[in-house]
């Protein structure tokens, strides 16, 4: 692990000022992803800014009937919140499908959104990886690609985004609230927050250097039946091969977002028109541009079958 300096901050203004003073610095929250990456020297920040003292650990009602989730709310607390369980069941279920109880006690809302891919070549510093070392190539293309993306990938990177929580937030139309080093604030719609890899897979989100996530806002509840179904190689402590987050209304209309298939949570609003016609039609529309590899072509069928199970569950 490379040497780094460390400071604790107690206000968002202090946090962004510290980031502006030390280019390349990183915020640290639960540390469950960042510290692993630092130990492997995949991330080598010279300075860490500990944001745990910012007080962003509350979940509050917004004037429009939605919820504002502080950036530091732990995954366990978010999943257990009575308002989340009642009105945003999808989010609670997605969180509980992630990691382990121990990790969820530490992992934060912002850190979960910003966790990095689990592509094995990204973690193996002997392998070519455009995300870890831009311009070095992509060992997954032509390599072991069973877990990788089937849609929205590029010739530079076929990694997937590993978060369960982010898939639910995509279906819920969340907004990511931030503060920039100049003190300005903005809300980034979750649809635009994560990027597709294109030619620059190392650029994973819309955040600019030193931009701090302060909270995530959920719009007012939309009702319907909330189902999150995660398919993985073992029952716990495993990332999704495919996951389906769905909100289904009584008339058969609804929303669907997919995990494990792309570099970002995958939702195609136009495809949701096909939901009343069933999983086959909806999957065809959702994955119309799929370009799977030989090893992960099974994910297309897996999405269709998982969506079918989710729709059956939602209508029961
Ligand atoms: C064994 C294991 C299994 C796991 N399984 C799953 C799983 O099944 N599903 C799943 O979804 N996740 C899983 N995870 C990932 C886990 O959910 C993430 O590691 C966790 O959510 C990251 O949150 P954190 O607070 O620890 O982030 P940190 O590690 O502290 O930070 C992660 C990133 O976010 C940045 N950051 C943190 N806070 C802010 C902020 N306020 N503003 C701007 N940047 C910020 C940091 O700079 C860093 O780049 C697993 C992790 C492990 C280790
Ligand atoms: S898929 Fe992306 S993360 Fe994986 S090796 Fe290729 S460039 Fe790196």
mmCIF file of C-alpha atoms and ligand atoms in Angstrom:
data_model
loop_
_atom_site.group_PDB
_atom_site.id
_atom_site.type_symbol
_atom_site.label_atom_id
_atom_site.label_comp_id
_atom_site.label_asym_id
_atom_site.label_seq_id
_atom_site.Cartn_x
_atom_site.Cartn_y
_atom_site.Cartn_z
ATOM 1 C CA UNK A 1 0.000 0.000 0.000
ATOM 2 C CA UNK A 2 1.334 3.455 -0.864
ATOM 3 C CA UNK A 3 1.774 6.058 1.858
ATOM 4 C CA UNK A 4 -1.006 8.644 2.132
ATOM 5 C CA UNK A 5 -1.996 11.496 4.396
ATOM 6 C CA UNK A 6 -5.364 11.584 6.167
ATOM 7 C CA UNK A 7 -7.686 14.243 7.499
ATOM 8 C CA UNK A 8 -11.133 14.378 9.082
ATOM 9 C CA UNK A 9 -13.541 17.107 8.053
ATOM 10 C CA UNK A 10 -16.643 18.344 9.833
ATOM 11 C CA UNK A 11 -18.532 20.322 7.168
ATOM 12 C CA UNK A 12 -19.196 19.819 3.458
ATOM 13 C CA UNK A 13 -17.474 23.144 2.712
ATOM 14 C CA UNK A 14 -14.357 21.864 4.505
ATOM 15 C CA UNK A 15 -14.556 18.583 2.589
ATOM 16 C CA UNK A 16 -14.651 20.163 -0.871
ATOM 17 C CA UNK A 17 -12.002 22.737 0.087
ATOM 18 C CA UNK A 18 -9.715 19.906 1.215
ATOM 19 C CA UNK A 19 -10.325 18.106 -2.090
ATOM 20 C CA UNK A 20 -9.519 21.272 -4.051
ATOM 21 C CA UNK A 21 -6.245 21.714 -2.102
ATOM 22 C CA UNK A 22 -5.065 18.174 -2.825
ATOM 23 C CA UNK A 23 -5.773 17.130 -6.421
ATOM 24 C CA UNK A 24 -6.190 13.349 -6.631
ATOM 25 C CA UNK A 25 -7.413 13.151 -3.018
ATOM 26 C CA UNK A 26 -10.317 10.813 -2.303
ATOM 27 C CA UNK A 27 -13.185 11.003 0.113
ATOM 28 C CA UNK A 28 -13.480 7.956 2.349
ATOM 29 C CA UNK A 29 -16.767 6.818 3.907
ATOM 30 C CA UNK A 30 -17.180 3.155 4.952
ATOM 31 C CA UNK A 31 -13.909 2.303 3.208
ATOM 32 C CA UNK A 32 -15.178 -1.158 2.207
ATOM 33 C CA UNK A 33 -14.261 -0.669 -1.442
ATOM 34 C CA UNK A 34 -11.655 2.078 -1.429
ATOM 35 C CA UNK A 35 -9.354 0.447 1.133
ATOM 36 C CA UNK A 36 -9.348 -2.868 -0.760
ATOM 37 C CA UNK A 37 -8.397 -1.023 -3.937
ATOM 38 C CA UNK A 38 -5.647 0.888 -2.108
ATOM 39 C CA UNK A 39 -4.186 -2.304 -0.647
ATOM 40 C CA UNK A 40 -3.921 -3.698 -4.180
ATOM 41 C CA UNK A 41 -2.502 -0.360 -5.413
ATOM 42 C CA UNK A 42 -5.282 -0.116 -7.986
ATOM 43 C CA UNK A 43 -6.161 3.212 -6.387
ATOM 44 C CA UNK A 44 -3.266 5.251 -5.024
ATOM 45 C CA UNK A 45 -4.603 8.528 -3.605
ATOM 46 C CA UNK A 46 -1.987 10.629 -1.847
ATOM 47 C CA UNK A 47 -4.578 12.068 0.544
ATOM 48 C CA UNK A 48 -7.768 10.732 2.146
ATOM 49 C CA UNK A 49 -10.561 12.992 3.358
ATOM 50 C CA UNK A 50 -12.700 11.212 5.948
ATOM 51 C CA UNK A 51 -16.291 12.405 5.516
ATOM 52 C CA UNK A 52 -17.816 10.368 8.348
ATOM 53 C CA UNK A 53 -18.126 13.475 10.559
ATOM 54 C CA UNK A 54 -20.355 15.402 8.144
ATOM 55 C CA UNK A 55 -23.615 14.370 9.780
ATOM 56 C CA UNK A 56 -25.125 13.100 6.522
ATOM 57 C CA UNK A 57 -26.602 10.131 8.325
ATOM 58 C CA UNK A 58 -30.286 11.093 8.276
ATOM 59 C CA UNK A 59 -33.258 10.083 6.163
ATOM 60 C CA UNK A 60 -35.738 12.947 5.913
ATOM 61 C CA UNK A 61 -39.078 13.654 4.239
ATOM 62 C CA UNK A 62 -38.896 16.194 1.410
ATOM 63 C CA UNK A 63 -41.646 18.828 0.949
ATOM 64 C CA UNK A 64 -42.933 16.979 -2.145
ATOM 65 C CA UNK A 65 -43.484 13.744 -0.192
ATOM 66 C CA UNK A 66 -40.257 12.048 -1.232
ATOM 67 C CA UNK A 67 -37.219 11.114 0.858
ATOM 68 C CA UNK A 68 -33.753 12.634 1.172
ATOM 69 C CA UNK A 69 -31.173 9.997 2.106
ATOM 70 C CA UNK A 70 -27.938 11.354 3.561
ATOM 71 C CA UNK A 71 -24.771 10.259 1.742
ATOM 72 C CA UNK A 72 -23.516 8.562 4.906
ATOM 73 C CA UNK A 73 -26.639 6.576 5.757
ATOM 74 C CA UNK A 74 -25.419 3.009 6.161
ATOM 75 C CA UNK A 75 -26.919 0.371 3.888
ATOM 76 C CA UNK A 76 -28.306 -1.506 6.925
ATOM 77 C CA UNK A 77 -30.110 1.590 8.251
ATOM 78 C CA UNK A 78 -31.508 2.478 4.829
ATOM 79 C CA UNK A 79 -32.846 -1.040 4.262
ATOM 80 C CA UNK A 80 -34.468 -1.053 7.722
ATOM 81 C CA UNK A 81 -36.060 2.409 7.610
ATOM 82 C CA UNK A 82 -39.807 2.012 7.999
ATOM 83 C CA UNK A 83 -40.603 4.569 5.263
ATOM 84 C CA UNK A 84 -38.246 2.872 2.837
ATOM 85 C CA UNK A 85 -39.687 -0.554 3.586
ATOM 86 C CA UNK A 86 -43.262 0.702 3.171
ATOM 87 C CA UNK A 87 -42.963 3.057 0.171
ATOM 88 C CA UNK A 88 -39.738 2.018 -1.595
ATOM 89 C CA UNK A 89 -39.657 -1.726 -0.909
ATOM 90 C CA UNK A 90 -37.563 -2.247 -4.022
ATOM 91 C CA UNK A 91 -34.703 -0.309 -2.462
ATOM 92 C CA UNK A 92 -34.848 -2.183 0.810
ATOM 93 C CA UNK A 93 -34.861 -5.551 -1.000
ATOM 94 C CA UNK A 94 -31.974 -4.596 -3.292
ATOM 95 C CA UNK A 95 -29.862 -3.479 -0.333
ATOM 96 C CA UNK A 96 -30.534 -6.687 1.584
ATOM 97 C CA UNK A 97 -29.490 -8.706 -1.477
ATOM 98 C CA UNK A 98 -26.047 -7.084 -1.361
ATOM 99 C CA UNK A 99 -22.852 -8.176 0.338
ATOM 100 C CA UNK A 100 -23.173 -9.383 3.955
ATOM 101 C CA UNK A 101 -24.700 -7.915 7.120
ATOM 102 C CA UNK A 102 -21.239 -6.895 8.337
ATOM 103 C CA UNK A 103 -20.461 -4.987 5.141
ATOM 104 C CA UNK A 104 -23.898 -3.378 5.010
ATOM 105 C CA UNK A 105 -23.331 -2.016 8.527
ATOM 106 C CA UNK A 106 -20.337 -0.077 7.221
ATOM 107 C CA UNK A 107 -21.214 0.660 3.568
ATOM 108 C CA UNK A 108 -22.755 4.061 2.835
ATOM 109 C CA UNK A 109 -25.251 5.336 0.290
ATOM 110 C CA UNK A 110 -22.671 7.419 -1.617
ATOM 111 C CA UNK A 111 -19.954 4.781 -1.421
ATOM 112 C CA UNK A 112 -22.317 2.122 -2.745
ATOM 113 C CA UNK A 113 -23.135 4.234 -5.820
ATOM 114 C CA UNK A 114 -19.420 4.801 -6.423
ATOM 115 C CA UNK A 115 -18.120 1.281 -5.848
ATOM 116 C CA UNK A 116 -16.007 0.076 -8.722
ATOM 117 C CA UNK A 117 -16.435 -2.883 -11.040
ATOM 118 C CA UNK A 118 -15.716 -6.463 -9.990
ATOM 119 C CA UNK A 119 -14.163 -7.383 -13.349
ATOM 120 C CA UNK A 120 -11.393 -9.834 -12.282
ATOM 121 C CA UNK A 121 -8.912 -8.300 -14.721
ATOM 122 C CA UNK A 122 -9.397 -4.885 -13.114
ATOM 123 C CA UNK A 123 -8.177 -6.419 -9.831
ATOM 124 C CA UNK A 124 -5.227 -8.253 -11.424
ATOM 125 C CA UNK A 125 -2.481 -5.715 -12.000
ATOM 126 C CA UNK A 126 -0.639 -8.134 -14.323
ATOM 127 C CA UNK A 127 -3.491 -7.891 -16.844
ATOM 128 C CA UNK A 128 -4.306 -5.224 -19.430
ATOM 129 C CA UNK A 129 -7.184 -3.049 -18.274
ATOM 130 C CA UNK A 130 -8.231 0.245 -19.845
ATOM 131 C CA UNK A 131 -10.198 1.167 -16.737
ATOM 132 C CA UNK A 132 -7.236 0.726 -14.393
ATOM 133 C CA UNK A 133 -4.584 1.895 -16.854
ATOM 134 C CA UNK A 134 -6.081 3.817 -19.791
ATOM 135 C CA UNK A 135 -4.707 2.708 -23.162
ATOM 136 C CA UNK A 136 -3.393 -0.660 -21.926
ATOM 137 C CA UNK A 137 -6.146 -2.763 -23.551
ATOM 138 C CA UNK A 138 -8.898 -4.978 -22.184
ATOM 139 C CA UNK A 139 -8.033 -8.514 -21.124
ATOM 140 C CA UNK A 140 -11.699 -9.395 -20.690
ATOM 141 C CA UNK A 141 -12.381 -9.027 -24.415
ATOM 142 C CA UNK A 142 -11.390 -12.429 -25.727
ATOM 143 C CA UNK A 143 -10.767 -13.558 -22.129
ATOM 144 C CA UNK A 144 -13.013 -14.907 -19.410
ATOM 145 C CA UNK A 145 -16.184 -12.854 -19.841
ATOM 146 C CA UNK A 146 -18.952 -14.848 -18.205
ATOM 147 C CA UNK A 147 -19.748 -12.047 -15.724
ATOM 148 C CA UNK A 148 -19.415 -9.157 -18.137
ATOM 149 C CA UNK A 149 -21.750 -6.745 -19.914
ATOM 150 C CA UNK A 150 -24.079 -7.754 -22.722
ATOM 151 C CA UNK A 151 -25.347 -4.292 -23.572
ATOM 152 C CA UNK A 152 -23.886 -0.764 -23.766
ATOM 153 C CA UNK A 153 -20.291 -2.064 -23.755
ATOM 154 C CA UNK A 154 -17.515 -0.728 -25.974
ATOM 155 C CA UNK A 155 -14.335 -1.945 -27.656
ATOM 156 C CA UNK A 156 -12.459 -0.494 -24.681
ATOM 157 C CA UNK A 157 -14.358 -2.112 -21.783
ATOM 158 C CA UNK A 158 -17.098 -4.688 -21.177
ATOM 159 C CA UNK A 159 -17.289 -4.376 -17.374
ATOM 160 C CA UNK A 160 -20.529 -4.245 -15.397
ATOM 161 C CA UNK A 161 -21.511 -2.024 -12.478
ATOM 162 C CA UNK A 162 -21.795 -4.185 -9.354
ATOM 163 C CA UNK A 163 -24.215 -2.218 -7.141
ATOM 164 C CA UNK A 164 -27.614 -3.684 -6.271
ATOM 165 C CA UNK A 165 -28.782 -0.470 -4.596
ATOM 166 C CA UNK A 166 -28.113 1.598 -7.725
ATOM 167 C CA UNK A 167 -30.395 -0.642 -9.815
ATOM 168 C CA UNK A 168 -33.300 0.021 -7.460
ATOM 169 C CA UNK A 169 -32.517 3.731 -7.418
ATOM 170 C CA UNK A 170 -32.591 3.778 -11.223
ATOM 171 C CA UNK A 171 -36.092 2.268 -11.207
ATOM 172 C CA UNK A 172 -37.124 4.809 -8.553
ATOM 173 C CA UNK A 173 -35.788 7.799 -10.565
ATOM 174 C CA UNK A 174 -33.500 8.985 -7.758
ATOM 175 C CA UNK A 175 -31.443 12.178 -7.955
ATOM 176 C CA UNK A 176 -27.869 12.454 -6.638
ATOM 177 C CA UNK A 177 -27.328 15.723 -4.750
ATOM 178 C CA UNK A 178 -23.796 17.123 -4.654
ATOM 179 C CA UNK A 179 -21.577 20.023 -3.664
ATOM 180 C CA UNK A 180 -18.669 21.138 -5.851
ATOM 181 C CA UNK A 181 -15.393 22.719 -4.717
ATOM 182 C CA UNK A 182 -16.716 26.193 -5.664
ATOM 183 C CA UNK A 183 -19.597 25.650 -3.217
ATOM 184 C CA UNK A 184 -22.243 25.222 -5.935
ATOM 185 C CA UNK A 185 -24.792 22.449 -5.561
ATOM 186 C CA UNK A 186 -26.558 20.358 -8.164
ATOM 187 C CA UNK A 187 -28.790 17.301 -8.565
ATOM 188 C CA UNK A 188 -27.727 14.685 -11.087
ATOM 189 C CA UNK A 189 -30.555 12.381 -12.246
ATOM 190 C CA UNK A 190 -29.534 8.785 -11.564
ATOM 191 C CA UNK A 191 -30.145 8.032 -15.260
ATOM 192 C CA UNK A 192 -27.190 10.292 -16.116
ATOM 193 C CA UNK A 193 -25.041 9.638 -13.049
ATOM 194 C CA UNK A 194 -23.247 6.479 -14.216
ATOM 195 C CA UNK A 195 -21.677 6.510 -17.663
ATOM 196 C CA UNK A 196 -21.273 3.904 -20.381
ATOM 197 C CA UNK A 197 -17.603 3.025 -20.990
ATOM 198 C CA UNK A 198 -17.129 4.375 -24.523
ATOM 199 C CA UNK A 199 -13.454 5.162 -25.135
ATOM 200 C CA UNK A 200 -12.876 6.318 -21.533
ATOM 201 C CA UNK A 201 -13.975 3.519 -19.174
ATOM 202 C CA UNK A 202 -11.952 5.098 -16.350
ATOM 203 C CA UNK A 203 -14.542 7.923 -16.260
ATOM 204 C CA UNK A 204 -17.410 6.181 -14.517
ATOM 205 C CA UNK A 205 -19.723 8.954 -13.353
ATOM 206 C CA UNK A 206 -20.775 12.527 -14.041
ATOM 207 C CA UNK A 207 -18.970 13.742 -10.902
ATOM 208 C CA UNK A 208 -16.210 16.288 -11.467
ATOM 209 C CA UNK A 209 -12.958 16.238 -9.429
ATOM 210 C CA UNK A 210 -13.541 17.044 -5.767
ATOM 211 C CA UNK A 211 -17.355 16.899 -6.067
ATOM 212 C CA UNK A 212 -18.958 15.565 -2.892
ATOM 213 C CA UNK A 213 -22.191 13.579 -2.773
ATOM 214 C CA UNK A 214 -24.296 15.036 0.025
ATOM 215 C CA UNK A 215 -27.516 13.012 -0.371
ATOM 216 C CA UNK A 216 -29.752 11.041 -2.678
ATOM 217 C CA UNK A 217 -33.305 12.193 -3.243
ATOM 218 C CA UNK A 218 -36.195 9.853 -3.967
ATOM 219 C CA UNK A 219 -39.350 11.284 -5.590
ATOM 220 C CA UNK A 220 -42.693 10.695 -3.905
ATOM 221 C CA UNK A 221 -43.755 7.024 -3.879
ATOM 222 C CA UNK A 222 -45.363 5.585 -7.022
ATOM 223 C CA UNK A 223 -47.108 2.625 -5.378
ATOM 224 C CA UNK A 224 -47.300 -0.700 -7.201
ATOM 225 C CA UNK A 225 -45.707 -4.006 -6.282
ATOM 226 C CA UNK A 226 -41.959 -3.817 -5.728
ATOM 227 C CA UNK A 227 -39.824 -6.844 -6.595
ATOM 228 C CA UNK A 228 -36.035 -7.229 -6.653
ATOM 229 C CA UNK A 229 -34.706 -10.529 -7.903
ATOM 230 C CA UNK A 230 -30.975 -11.185 -7.967
ATOM 231 C CA UNK A 231 -29.476 -14.223 -9.695
ATOM 232 C CA UNK A 232 -25.961 -15.110 -8.552
ATOM 233 C CA UNK A 233 -23.604 -18.037 -8.270
ATOM 234 C CA UNK A 234 -24.225 -18.552 -4.547
ATOM 235 C CA UNK A 235 -26.958 -17.455 -2.189
ATOM 236 C CA UNK A 236 -25.043 -14.693 -0.398
ATOM 237 C CA UNK A 237 -21.815 -12.747 -0.612
ATOM 238 C CA UNK A 238 -21.891 -12.739 -4.417
ATOM 239 C CA UNK A 239 -22.482 -10.072 -7.026
ATOM 240 C CA UNK A 240 -25.342 -10.334 -9.498
ATOM 241 C CA UNK A 241 -25.002 -12.279 -12.701
ATOM 242 C CA UNK A 242 -28.295 -10.628 -13.527
ATOM 243 C CA UNK A 243 -30.726 -8.703 -11.363
ATOM 244 C CA UNK A 244 -34.177 -7.328 -12.094
ATOM 245 C CA UNK A 245 -35.744 -4.436 -10.167
ATOM 246 C CA UNK A 246 -39.396 -3.929 -11.023
ATOM 247 C CA UNK A 247 -42.350 -1.836 -9.932
ATOM 248 C CA UNK A 248 -45.535 -3.293 -11.367
ATOM 249 C CA UNK A 249 -48.922 -1.558 -11.227
ATOM 250 C CA UNK A 250 -52.319 -3.290 -11.165
ATOM 251 C CA UNK A 251 -52.930 -2.592 -14.875
ATOM 252 C CA UNK A 252 -49.678 -4.372 -15.813
ATOM 253 C CA UNK A 253 -47.741 -1.193 -16.542
ATOM 254 C CA UNK A 254 -44.532 -0.588 -14.656
ATOM 255 C CA UNK A 255 -40.823 0.093 -14.512
ATOM 256 C CA UNK A 256 -37.873 -2.255 -14.877
ATOM 257 C CA UNK A 257 -34.160 -1.776 -14.328
ATOM 258 C CA UNK A 258 -31.503 -4.445 -14.766
ATOM 259 C CA UNK A 259 -28.249 -5.092 -12.938
ATOM 260 C CA UNK A 260 -25.298 -7.224 -14.018
ATOM 261 C CA UNK A 261 -25.774 -6.545 -17.722
ATOM 262 C CA UNK A 262 -24.111 -3.164 -18.365
ATOM 263 C CA UNK A 263 -21.590 -0.586 -17.147
ATOM 264 C CA UNK A 264 -24.484 1.177 -15.405
ATOM 265 C CA UNK A 265 -27.896 0.178 -14.071
ATOM 266 C CA UNK A 266 -29.792 -0.569 -17.271
ATOM 267 C CA UNK A 267 -33.208 0.913 -17.856
ATOM 268 C CA UNK A 268 -34.897 1.698 -21.180
ATOM 269 C CA UNK A 269 -38.086 3.617 -20.458
ATOM 270 C CA UNK A 270 -39.491 2.996 -23.956
ATOM 271 C CA UNK A 271 -39.158 -0.767 -23.398
ATOM 272 C CA UNK A 272 -41.508 -0.560 -20.413
ATOM 273 C CA UNK A 273 -44.438 -0.151 -22.836
ATOM 274 C CA UNK A 274 -43.923 -3.842 -23.628
ATOM 275 C CA UNK A 275 -44.350 -4.991 -20.012
ATOM 276 C CA UNK A 276 -48.077 -5.799 -20.300
ATOM 277 C CA UNK A 277 -47.173 -8.127 -23.209
ATOM 278 C CA UNK A 278 -44.873 -10.151 -20.978
ATOM 279 C CA UNK A 279 -41.216 -10.859 -20.276
ATOM 280 C CA UNK A 280 -40.265 -11.976 -23.771
ATOM 281 C CA UNK A 281 -41.423 -8.769 -25.449
ATOM 282 C CA UNK A 282 -40.034 -6.560 -22.688
ATOM 283 C CA UNK A 283 -36.628 -8.280 -22.720
ATOM 284 C CA UNK A 284 -36.424 -7.998 -26.496
ATOM 285 C CA UNK A 285 -36.979 -4.255 -26.168
ATOM 286 C CA UNK A 286 -34.685 -3.818 -23.144
ATOM 287 C CA UNK A 287 -31.808 -5.722 -24.707
ATOM 288 C CA UNK A 288 -32.445 -4.800 -28.347
ATOM 289 C CA UNK A 289 -28.839 -3.624 -28.746
ATOM 290 C CA UNK A 290 -27.244 -6.506 -26.838
ATOM 291 C CA UNK A 291 -23.864 -7.701 -28.089
ATOM 292 C CA UNK A 292 -23.007 -10.562 -25.733
ATOM 293 C CA UNK A 293 -19.797 -12.558 -25.896
ATOM 294 C CA UNK A 294 -19.860 -16.293 -26.479
ATOM 295 C CA UNK A 295 -19.407 -16.831 -22.723
ATOM 296 C CA UNK A 296 -22.143 -14.528 -21.483
ATOM 297 C CA UNK A 297 -24.844 -14.934 -24.142
ATOM 298 C CA UNK A 298 -26.761 -16.913 -21.476
ATOM 299 C CA UNK A 299 -27.465 -13.614 -19.691
ATOM 300 C CA UNK A 300 -29.996 -12.599 -22.354
ATOM 301 C CA UNK A 301 -32.077 -15.711 -21.654
ATOM 302 C CA UNK A 302 -31.472 -15.293 -17.923
ATOM 303 C CA UNK A 303 -32.870 -11.749 -18.013
ATOM 304 C CA UNK A 304 -35.996 -12.956 -19.799
ATOM 305 C CA UNK A 305 -36.573 -15.802 -17.320
ATOM 306 C CA UNK A 306 -35.844 -13.648 -14.289
ATOM 307 C CA UNK A 307 -38.177 -10.939 -15.548
ATOM 308 C CA UNK A 308 -40.826 -13.581 -16.156
ATOM 309 C CA UNK A 309 -40.447 -14.758 -12.539
ATOM 310 C CA UNK A 310 -40.580 -11.166 -11.299
ATOM 311 C CA UNK A 311 -43.768 -10.395 -13.261
ATOM 312 C CA UNK A 312 -45.401 -13.588 -12.013
ATOM 313 C CA UNK A 313 -44.447 -12.675 -8.453
ATOM 314 C CA UNK A 314 -45.727 -9.120 -8.898
ATOM 315 C CA UNK A 315 -49.118 -10.308 -10.158
ATOM 316 C CA UNK A 316 -49.618 -12.938 -7.467
HETATM 317 C C1 LIG B 1 -16.909 -9.033 -0.102
HETATM 318 C C2 LIG B 1 -17.798 -7.942 -0.639
HETATM 319 C C3 LIG B 1 -19.014 -8.283 -1.179
HETATM 320 C C4 LIG B 1 -19.860 -7.277 -1.675
HETATM 321 N N1 LIG B 1 -21.060 -7.626 -2.255
HETATM 322 C C5 LIG B 1 -21.862 -6.657 -2.752
HETATM 323 C C6 LIG B 1 -23.091 -6.967 -3.374
HETATM 324 O O1 LIG B 1 -23.496 -8.131 -3.465
HETATM 325 N N2 LIG B 1 -23.836 -5.950 -3.868
HETATM 326 C C7 LIG B 1 -23.438 -4.645 -3.785
HETATM 327 O O2 LIG B 1 -24.162 -3.759 -4.245
HETATM 328 N N3 LIG B 1 -22.275 -4.323 -3.216
HETATM 329 C C8 LIG B 1 -21.481 -5.287 -2.705
HETATM 330 N N4 LIG B 1 -20.286 -4.957 -2.138
HETATM 331 C C9 LIG B 1 -19.815 -3.583 -2.244
HETATM 332 C C10 LIG B 1 -20.198 -2.712 -1.086
HETATM 333 O O3 LIG B 1 -21.593 -2.490 -1.142
HETATM 334 C C11 LIG B 1 -19.422 -1.414 -1.284
HETATM 335 O O4 LIG B 1 -18.063 -1.700 -1.007
HETATM 336 C C12 LIG B 1 -19.922 -0.310 -0.400
HETATM 337 O O5 LIG B 1 -21.252 -0.003 -0.684
HETATM 338 C C13 LIG B 1 -19.058 0.948 -0.582
HETATM 339 O O6 LIG B 1 -19.466 1.922 0.359
HETATM 340 P P1 LIG B 1 -18.392 2.592 1.327
HETATM 341 O O7 LIG B 1 -19.090 3.605 2.109
HETATM 342 O O8 LIG B 1 -17.623 1.549 2.084
HETATM 343 O O9 LIG B 1 -17.457 3.273 0.238
HETATM 344 P P2 LIG B 1 -15.915 3.655 0.309
HETATM 345 O O10 LIG B 1 -15.101 2.427 0.098
HETATM 346 O O11 LIG B 1 -15.617 4.511 1.484
HETATM 347 O O12 LIG B 1 -15.831 4.593 -0.982
HETATM 348 C C14 LIG B 1 -16.133 4.097 -2.279
HETATM 349 C C15 LIG B 1 -15.921 5.259 -3.255
HETATM 350 O O13 LIG B 1 -16.874 6.290 -3.006
HETATM 351 C C16 LIG B 1 -16.214 7.535 -2.809
HETATM 352 N N5 LIG B 1 -17.040 8.280 -1.855
HETATM 353 C C17 LIG B 1 -17.503 7.841 -0.668
HETATM 354 N N6 LIG B 1 -18.330 8.748 -0.124
HETATM 355 C C18 LIG B 1 -18.373 9.794 -0.986
HETATM 356 C C19 LIG B 1 -19.096 11.036 -1.002
HETATM 357 N N7 LIG B 1 -19.926 11.402 -0.007
HETATM 358 N N8 LIG B 1 -18.944 11.847 -2.073
HETATM 359 C C20 LIG B 1 -18.126 11.497 -3.094
HETATM 360 N N9 LIG B 1 -17.410 10.360 -3.121
HETATM 361 C C21 LIG B 1 -17.566 9.501 -2.093
HETATM 362 C C22 LIG B 1 -14.823 7.174 -2.331
HETATM 363 O O14 LIG B 1 -13.898 8.199 -2.638
HETATM 364 C C23 LIG B 1 -14.558 5.902 -3.141
HETATM 365 O O15 LIG B 1 -14.135 6.243 -4.431
HETATM 366 C C24 LIG B 1 -19.446 -5.929 -1.612
HETATM 367 C C25 LIG B 1 -18.212 -5.577 -1.038
HETATM 368 C C26 LIG B 1 -17.386 -6.583 -0.554
HETATM 369 C C27 LIG B 1 -16.071 -6.174 0.037
HETATM 370 S S1 LIG B 2 -13.728 -5.122 -18.998
HETATM 371 FE FE1 LIG B 2 -13.134 -3.055 -18.357
HETATM 372 S S2 LIG B 2 -12.511 -3.376 -16.238
HETATM 373 FE FE2 LIG B 2 -12.429 -5.383 -17.224
HETATM 374 S S3 LIG B 2 -10.371 -5.633 -18.111
HETATM 375 FE FE3 LIG B 2 -11.616 -4.730 -19.687
HETATM 376 S S4 LIG B 2 -11.232 -2.532 -19.422
HETATM 377 FE FE4 LIG B 2 -10.657 -3.495 -17.514
#
